[in-house]
Amino acid sequence: MAVNLVIPERNTIYAVPGVEIGITAAGIRKKDRPDLTVFKLAPGTTVAGVFTTNRFRAAPVIVCEEHLGARTSIGALVINTGNANAGTAEQGMVRARRMCAATAQALGIDAQAVLPFSTGVILEPLPIDRIEAGIPKAVSGLSAENWYEAAHSIMTTDTLPKIYSSRIQIQGKTITITGISKGAGMIRPNMATMLGYLATDARIAQPLLQSLTREIANQSFNRITVDGDMSTNDSFIVMATGQSELTIQAETDPGYDELKAALAHAAKDLACKIVRDAEGATKFMTITVDDAGSHEEALKVAYAIAHSPLVKTAFFASDPNLGRILAAIGYAGIADLDVSKTRLWLGDVLVASAGGRDPNYQEEDGQRVMREPEILVRVSLGRGAVSETVYTCDFSHEYVSINADYRS
Amino acid sequence: MAVNLVIPERNTIYAVPGVEIGITAAGIRKKDRPDLTVFKLAPGTTVAGVFTTNRFRAAPVIVCEEHLGARTSIGALVINTGNANAGTAEQGMVRARRMCAATAQALGIDAQAVLPFSTGVILEPLPIDRIEAGIPKAVSGLSAENWYEAAHSIMTTDTLPKIYSSRIQIQGKTITITGISKGAGMIRPNMATMLGYLATDARIAQPLLQSLTREIANQSFNRITVDGDMSTNDSFIVMATGQSELTIQAETDPGYDELKAALAHAAKDLACKIVRDAEGATKFMTITVDDAGSHEEALKVAYAIAHSPLVKTAFFASDPNLGRILAAIGYAGIADLDVSKTRLWLGDVLVASAGGRDPNYQEEDGQRVMREPEILVRVSLGRGAVSETVYTCDFSHEYVSINADYRS
């Protein structure tokens, strides 16, 4: 049911020099399903990450931040599906550390050089024994060519794998960017249950990589929402192995802007793929708010529309019941909003102006746009010059089915 | 599908001396369906109201506030279903005033003494000609005994009428309290698409009635949520006809506390009936947050839980997937929340403590509570002594069906 989600052909997915990936089926929740993934990173790789702001953040998220903050160079990632190791208190911390220790042992590196990730059901103990047994198996299959398989092995309720890969020239040097992501429900900014991993063979100094990661996350993974439920486990990681000839030490270095744009493009692609494969989604919606007085108020309005169950069900039905969008704009929390200055477009159709239905609006025009699988909703607030864009999907029977049945 | 919604027997619904109600089928959206209701109030009745804070508030809401603010004594209410007269700009204002003028003419009172209300689809022109034609018919049928019929005639996607009626003794005097409400979707606090009308034959001075109305709304209609969508039209009106022997001029007058408690009880009953009959609801959930540091943070947590589509679908499935509640507590926006001090109960079952699953929690205990049609979710934040309670429902296939089909 995914909406226009493109999976690159296997032979167009470029390995990133310096990154090897191993996968196994550890039986964490289901038998014979790949559920454990290890990334091995070449020495000298810089790594940056942004993580959920949920106060019930999962144990692996806490450990990730600890290890990244310790400025140890990072040599590996270990990722399990089937269990989020969240809401697991001290036991969860112990088990997240055991994941790191087992990976470190298999690779002959320090446990602090390992970042752990878990995704799946919350509030249940992590089956650490099965994970410890699986890690050496995953490591034994390490290969640079495993991105496609990794995109599958990190899936939970995803119906399709999410991969991005490109090879570009910057400053006359060939750079590879390849990444994967997962997530379909409990998706909302800051961050979205979602894992994203993006690797390049450019060399980028830490902490520049950290600021770059935050910046591109704010235009990609932090601008998507499926259901407004912010996860306990969201993590987005960027790895720069430095195996190519391009080296970036500072924002002013030649090639930085091009590299940032390319990584931002990759992050946005991976983030939007999560929305395209969102639980039950049949429509992909881009919500743009223009002429706002601030980024904050633009985002308030965009998310009010993107989170409204009434708006989302109307899109599911292809019903141009656009008063629901006006209602959402009205309750978004801008106390002095002058509704007579707001305008609303559906695609290229001006629906509302001057506080009401536009005189030229014809329902059949709205209907035509609503039938499309990709829809642009654009609002002008008439208050300033700031714009923000958020990506979301519709709300279908299938969403309820998936989430009513998820654990059973 | 409504959850334990009790409709009082017709012979237990007490007329309120000073209130007469007339109803007709004006053909506003559907033929032969009662859709136009007029309340006639005896001279001397005081009236107070609270209204939606949506910036796209409907024309009738603006007119209501204008007429109430003008301190004219209010002599009538006129209510139509089938069209919200919202998102209708200046034309909507003109038509809301025409509703008042037509009612005033039929009753021989001033147009400023009429409060207009509309509920239904947004962004479509109000069919004012049909309403003007219907008003004399509604007025010709005025009767004190029409509360039961009025509860029906204000319904939109409601499946059942919502009525409360009681007769009590205060200070040795007999007081009647009768009210009706409507609403099933686009329901969220401040206010909830909902109309509520509560009448008593006590005499209560304005502006005491206004402060009392706001106070009881904040513990009833402003504490319910179905889908988090705040309507453009919400209105809650309290009428005090003064036809009984009880007169209240000030908060310190004997009987005020009892009367306030009785009106608050009635308002809470009518508000909770909206949740019980919410679109697609199969469960009624009471979300109580205890030991908060402030009302604001208690409400943030309560609404984060109440609005989470993942929590609501888990309740629909009777699946104690309680990590979803922890996730919602975690993203509710309390930046310094110490999760190790939070506790979560489902009914009488302690589910989580010290930041994780409680050691004594057994899934079958959670399962037992989840199967009930009425469920108490209780959170202790361990930060202070403030409590707040919010009422909501689960999220079912039926909600999606109703809202995908509403206009078709």
PDB file of N, CA and C in Angstrom, chain B residues 69-120:
ATOM      1  N   GLY B  69     -22.498  39.857  25.142  1.00  0.00           N
ATOM      2  CA  GLY B  69     -21.692  40.971  25.635  1.00  0.00           C
ATOM      3  C   GLY B  69     -22.491  42.259  25.722  1.00  0.00           C
ATOM      4  N   ALA B  70     -23.525  42.376  24.871  1.00  0.00           N
ATOM      5  CA  ALA B  70     -24.325  43.590  24.859  1.00  0.00           C
ATOM      6  C   ALA B  70     -25.239  43.673  26.081  1.00  0.00           C
ATOM      7  N   ARG B  71     -25.276  42.571  26.869  1.00  0.00           N
ATOM      8  CA  ARG B  71     -26.049  42.523  28.121  1.00  0.00           C
ATOM      9  C   ARG B  71     -27.552  42.742  27.933  1.00  0.00           C
ATOM     10  N   THR B  72     -27.995  42.666  26.668  1.00  0.00           N
ATOM     11  CA  THR B  72     -29.428  42.563  26.450  1.00  0.00           C
ATOM     12  C   THR B  72     -29.881  41.308  27.196  1.00  0.00           C
ATOM     13  N   SER B  73     -31.044  41.294  27.763  1.00  0.00           N
ATOM     14  CA  SER B  73     -31.483  40.024  28.308  1.00  0.00           C
ATOM     15  C   SER B  73     -31.811  39.117  27.126  1.00  0.00           C
ATOM     16  N   ILE B  74     -31.443  37.873  27.260  1.00  0.00           N
ATOM     17  CA  ILE B  74     -31.596  36.925  26.164  1.00  0.00           C
ATOM     18  C   ILE B  74     -32.977  36.276  26.258  1.00  0.00           C
ATOM     19  N   GLY B  75     -33.706  36.262  25.124  1.00  0.00           N
ATOM     20  CA  GLY B  75     -35.055  35.727  25.136  1.00  0.00           C
ATOM     21  C   GLY B  75     -35.223  34.455  24.326  1.00  0.00           C
ATOM     22  N   ALA B  76     -34.196  34.104  23.520  1.00  0.00           N
ATOM     23  CA  ALA B  76     -34.360  32.902  22.688  1.00  0.00           C
ATOM     24  C   ALA B  76     -33.010  32.388  22.193  1.00  0.00           C
ATOM     25  N   LEU B  77     -32.972  31.091  21.919  1.00  0.00           N
ATOM     26  CA  LEU B  77     -31.864  30.459  21.215  1.00  0.00           C
ATOM     27  C   LEU B  77     -32.441  29.847  19.938  1.00  0.00           C
ATOM     28  N   VAL B  78     -31.645  29.863  18.853  1.00  0.00           N
ATOM     29  CA  VAL B  78     -32.072  29.176  17.636  1.00  0.00           C
ATOM     30  C   VAL B  78     -30.900  28.332  17.141  1.00  0.00           C
ATOM     31  N   ILE B  79     -31.157  27.062  16.885  1.00  0.00           N
ATOM     32  CA  ILE B  79     -30.090  26.087  16.622  1.00  0.00           C
ATOM     33  C   ILE B  79     -30.403  25.304  15.356  1.00  0.00           C
ATOM     34  N   ASN B  80     -29.459  25.313  14.412  1.00  0.00           N
ATOM     35  CA  ASN B  80     -29.659  24.412  13.260  1.00  0.00           C
ATOM     36  C   ASN B  80     -28.551  23.379  13.186  1.00  0.00           C
ATOM     37  N   THR B  81     -28.889  22.196  12.682  1.00  0.00           N
ATOM     38  CA  THR B  81     -27.869  21.202  12.352  1.00  0.00           C
ATOM     39  C   THR B  81     -27.723  21.173  10.830  1.00  0.00           C
ATOM     40  N   GLY B  82     -26.752  20.374  10.330  1.00  0.00           N
ATOM     41  CA  GLY B  82     -26.604  20.192   8.884  1.00  0.00           C
ATOM     42  C   GLY B  82     -25.657  21.170   8.227  1.00  0.00           C
ATOM     43  N   ASN B  83     -25.299  22.229   8.906  1.00  0.00           N
ATOM     44  CA  ASN B  83     -24.394  23.234   8.341  1.00  0.00           C
ATOM     45  C   ASN B  83     -23.862  24.076   9.496  1.00  0.00           C
ATOM     46  N   ALA B  84     -22.530  24.211   9.570  1.00  0.00           N
ATOM     47  CA  ALA B  84     -21.903  24.886  10.711  1.00  0.00           C
ATOM     48  C   ALA B  84     -21.825  26.393  10.544  1.00  0.00           C
ATOM     49  N   ASN B  85     -22.117  26.892   9.347  1.00  0.00           N
ATOM     50  CA  ASN B  85     -21.929  28.324   9.056  1.00  0.00           C
ATOM     51  C   ASN B  85     -20.563  28.787   9.559  1.00  0.00           C
ATOM     52  N   ALA B  86     -19.542  27.984   9.242  1.00  0.00           N
ATOM     53  CA  ALA B  86     -18.162  28.310   9.625  1.00  0.00           C
ATOM     54  C   ALA B  86     -17.304  28.333   8.377  1.00  0.00           C
ATOM     55  N   GLY B  87     -16.285  29.188   8.368  1.00  0.00           N
ATOM     56  CA  GLY B  87     -15.461  29.366   7.168  1.00  0.00           C
ATOM     57  C   GLY B  87     -16.304  30.012   6.074  1.00  0.00           C
ATOM     58  N   THR B  88     -17.231  30.879   6.491  1.00  0.00           N
ATOM     59  CA  THR B  88     -18.183  31.455   5.543  1.00  0.00           C
ATOM     60  C   THR B  88     -18.054  32.979   5.470  1.00  0.00           C
ATOM     61  N   ALA B  89     -17.058  33.516   6.173  1.00  0.00           N
ATOM     62  CA  ALA B  89     -16.708  34.940   6.073  1.00  0.00           C
ATOM     63  C   ALA B  89     -17.926  35.853   6.270  1.00  0.00           C
ATOM     64  N   GLU B  90     -17.974  36.968   5.542  1.00  0.00           N
ATOM     65  CA  GLU B  90     -19.017  37.975   5.770  1.00  0.00           C
ATOM     66  C   GLU B  90     -20.421  37.449   5.502  1.00  0.00           C
ATOM     67  N   GLN B  91     -20.556  36.642   4.424  1.00  0.00           N
ATOM     68  CA  GLN B  91     -21.866  36.054   4.120  1.00  0.00           C
ATOM     69  C   GLN B  91     -22.402  35.273   5.315  1.00  0.00           C
ATOM     70  N   GLY B  92     -21.497  34.590   6.013  1.00  0.00           N
ATOM     71  CA  GLY B  92     -21.896  33.805   7.181  1.00  0.00           C
ATOM     72  C   GLY B  92     -22.419  34.698   8.284  1.00  0.00           C
ATOM     73  N   MET B  93     -21.778  35.851   8.485  1.00  0.00           N
ATOM     74  CA  MET B  93     -22.237  36.792   9.520  1.00  0.00           C
ATOM     75  C   MET B  93     -23.632  37.311   9.176  1.00  0.00           C
ATOM     76  N   VAL B  94     -23.814  37.649   7.913  1.00  0.00           N
ATOM     77  CA  VAL B  94     -25.121  38.163   7.478  1.00  0.00           C
ATOM     78  C   VAL B  94     -26.208  37.121   7.752  1.00  0.00           C
ATOM     79  N   ARG B  95     -25.891  35.882   7.438  1.00  0.00           N
ATOM     80  CA  ARG B  95     -26.908  34.824   7.600  1.00  0.00           C
ATOM     81  C   ARG B  95     -27.172  34.488   9.068  1.00  0.00           C
ATOM     82  N   ALA B  96     -26.110  34.523   9.888  1.00  0.00           N
ATOM     83  CA  ALA B  96     -26.325  34.292  11.329  1.00  0.00           C
ATOM     84  C   ALA B  96     -27.246  35.376  11.901  1.00  0.00           C
ATOM     85  N   ARG B  97     -27.053  36.615  11.447  1.00  0.00           N
ATOM     86  CA  ARG B  97     -27.930  37.705  11.917  1.00  0.00           C
ATOM     87  C   ARG B  97     -29.361  37.530  11.402  1.00  0.00           C
ATOM     88  N   ARG B  98     -29.476  37.006  10.181  1.00  0.00           N
ATOM     89  CA  ARG B  98     -30.832  36.770   9.657  1.00  0.00           C
ATOM     90  C   ARG B  98     -31.552  35.687  10.456  1.00  0.00           C
ATOM     91  N   MET B  99     -30.805  34.665  10.937  1.00  0.00           N
ATOM     92  CA  MET B  99     -31.412  33.651  11.813  1.00  0.00           C
ATOM     93  C   MET B  99     -31.997  34.304  13.058  1.00  0.00           C
ATOM     94  N   CYS B 100     -31.232  35.246  13.629  1.00  0.00           N
ATOM     95  CA  CYS B 100     -31.696  35.945  14.841  1.00  0.00           C
ATOM     96  C   CYS B 100     -32.921  36.794  14.534  1.00  0.00           C
ATOM     97  N   ALA B 101     -32.837  37.513  13.421  1.00  0.00           N
ATOM     98  CA  ALA B 101     -33.943  38.423  13.081  1.00  0.00           C
ATOM     99  C   ALA B 101     -35.240  37.645  12.860  1.00  0.00           C
ATOM    100  N   ALA B 102     -35.140  36.517  12.173  1.00  0.00           N
ATOM    101  CA  ALA B 102     -36.339  35.718  11.901  1.00  0.00           C
ATOM    102  C   ALA B 102     -36.928  35.169  13.198  1.00  0.00           C
ATOM    103  N   THR B 103     -36.054  34.735  14.107  1.00  0.00           N
ATOM    104  CA  THR B 103     -36.532  34.214  15.392  1.00  0.00           C
ATOM    105  C   THR B 103     -37.164  35.333  16.208  1.00  0.00           C
ATOM    106  N   ALA B 104     -36.494  36.489  16.208  1.00  0.00           N
ATOM    107  CA  ALA B 104     -37.010  37.634  16.965  1.00  0.00           C
ATOM    108  C   ALA B 104     -38.396  38.038  16.460  1.00  0.00           C
ATOM    109  N   GLN B 105     -38.528  38.052  15.141  1.00  0.00           N
ATOM    110  CA  GLN B 105     -39.819  38.441  14.570  1.00  0.00           C
ATOM    111  C   GLN B 105     -40.930  37.463  14.958  1.00  0.00           C
ATOM    112  N   ALA B 106     -40.608  36.176  14.903  1.00  0.00           N
ATOM    113  CA  ALA B 106     -41.620  35.164  15.235  1.00  0.00           C
ATOM    114  C   ALA B 106     -42.037  35.245  16.700  1.00  0.00           C
ATOM    115  N   LEU B 107     -41.123  35.722  17.573  1.00  0.00           N
ATOM    116  CA  LEU B 107     -41.411  35.745  19.016  1.00  0.00           C
ATOM    117  C   LEU B 107     -41.772  37.143  19.514  1.00  0.00           C
ATOM    118  N   GLY B 108     -41.641  38.136  18.643  1.00  0.00           N
ATOM    119  CA  GLY B 108     -41.933  39.511  19.073  1.00  0.00           C
ATOM    120  C   GLY B 108     -40.911  40.063  20.041  1.00  0.00           C
ATOM    121  N   ILE B 109     -39.639  39.713  19.858  1.00  0.00           N
ATOM    122  CA  ILE B 109     -38.585  40.261  20.713  1.00  0.00           C
ATOM    123  C   ILE B 109     -37.524  40.930  19.832  1.00  0.00           C
ATOM    124  N   ASP B 110     -36.496  41.452  20.500  1.00  0.00           N
ATOM    125  CA  ASP B 110     -35.418  42.119  19.781  1.00  0.00           C
ATOM    126  C   ASP B 110     -34.434  41.100  19.196  1.00  0.00           C
ATOM    127  N   ALA B 111     -33.891  41.378  17.999  1.00  0.00           N
ATOM    128  CA  ALA B 111     -32.954  40.434  17.369  1.00  0.00           C
ATOM    129  C   ALA B 111     -31.707  40.226  18.215  1.00  0.00           C
ATOM    130  N   GLN B 112     -31.310  41.260  18.957  1.00  0.00           N
ATOM    131  CA  GLN B 112     -30.124  41.140  19.825  1.00  0.00           C
ATOM    132  C   GLN B 112     -30.373  40.222  21.011  1.00  0.00           C
ATOM    133  N   ALA B 113     -31.639  39.898  21.264  1.00  0.00           N
ATOM    134  CA  ALA B 113     -31.964  39.015  22.383  1.00  0.00           C
ATOM    135  C   ALA B 113     -31.965  37.543  21.969  1.00  0.00           C
ATOM    136  N   VAL B 114     -31.512  37.271  20.740  1.00  0.00           N
ATOM    137  CA  VAL B 114     -31.492  35.886  20.239  1.00  0.00           C
ATOM    138  C   VAL B 114     -30.045  35.405  20.094  1.00  0.00           C
ATOM    139  N   LEU B 115     -29.751  34.197  20.555  1.00  0.00           N
ATOM    140  CA  LEU B 115     -28.432  33.578  20.349  1.00  0.00           C
ATOM    141  C   LEU B 115     -28.549  32.502  19.270  1.00  0.00           C
ATOM    142  N   PRO B 116     -27.735  32.589  18.210  1.00  0.00           N
ATOM    143  CA  PRO B 116     -27.800  31.601  17.128  1.00  0.00           C
ATOM    144  C   PRO B 116     -26.704  30.526  17.278  1.00  0.00           C
ATOM    145  N   PHE B 117     -26.997  29.313  16.873  1.00  0.00           N
ATOM    146  CA  PHE B 117     -26.047  28.193  16.914  1.00  0.00           C
ATOM    147  C   PHE B 117     -26.203  27.365  15.644  1.00  0.00           C
ATOM    148  N   SER B 118     -25.067  26.945  15.088  1.00  0.00           N
ATOM    149  CA  SER B 118     -25.099  26.100  13.898  1.00  0.00           C
ATOM    150  C   SER B 118     -24.101  24.973  14.091  1.00  0.00           C
ATOM    151  N   THR B 119     -24.412  23.791  13.575  1.00  0.00           N
ATOM    152  CA  THR B 119     -23.463  22.684  13.662  1.00  0.00           C
ATOM    153  C   THR B 119     -23.651  21.787  12.450  1.00  0.00           C
ATOM    154  N   GLY B 120     -22.523  21.313  11.904  1.00  0.00           N
ATOM    155  CA  GLY B 120     -22.592  20.486  10.703  1.00  0.00           C
ATOM    156  C   GLY B 120     -21.353  20.723   9.869  1.00  0.00           C
TER     157      GLY B 120
END
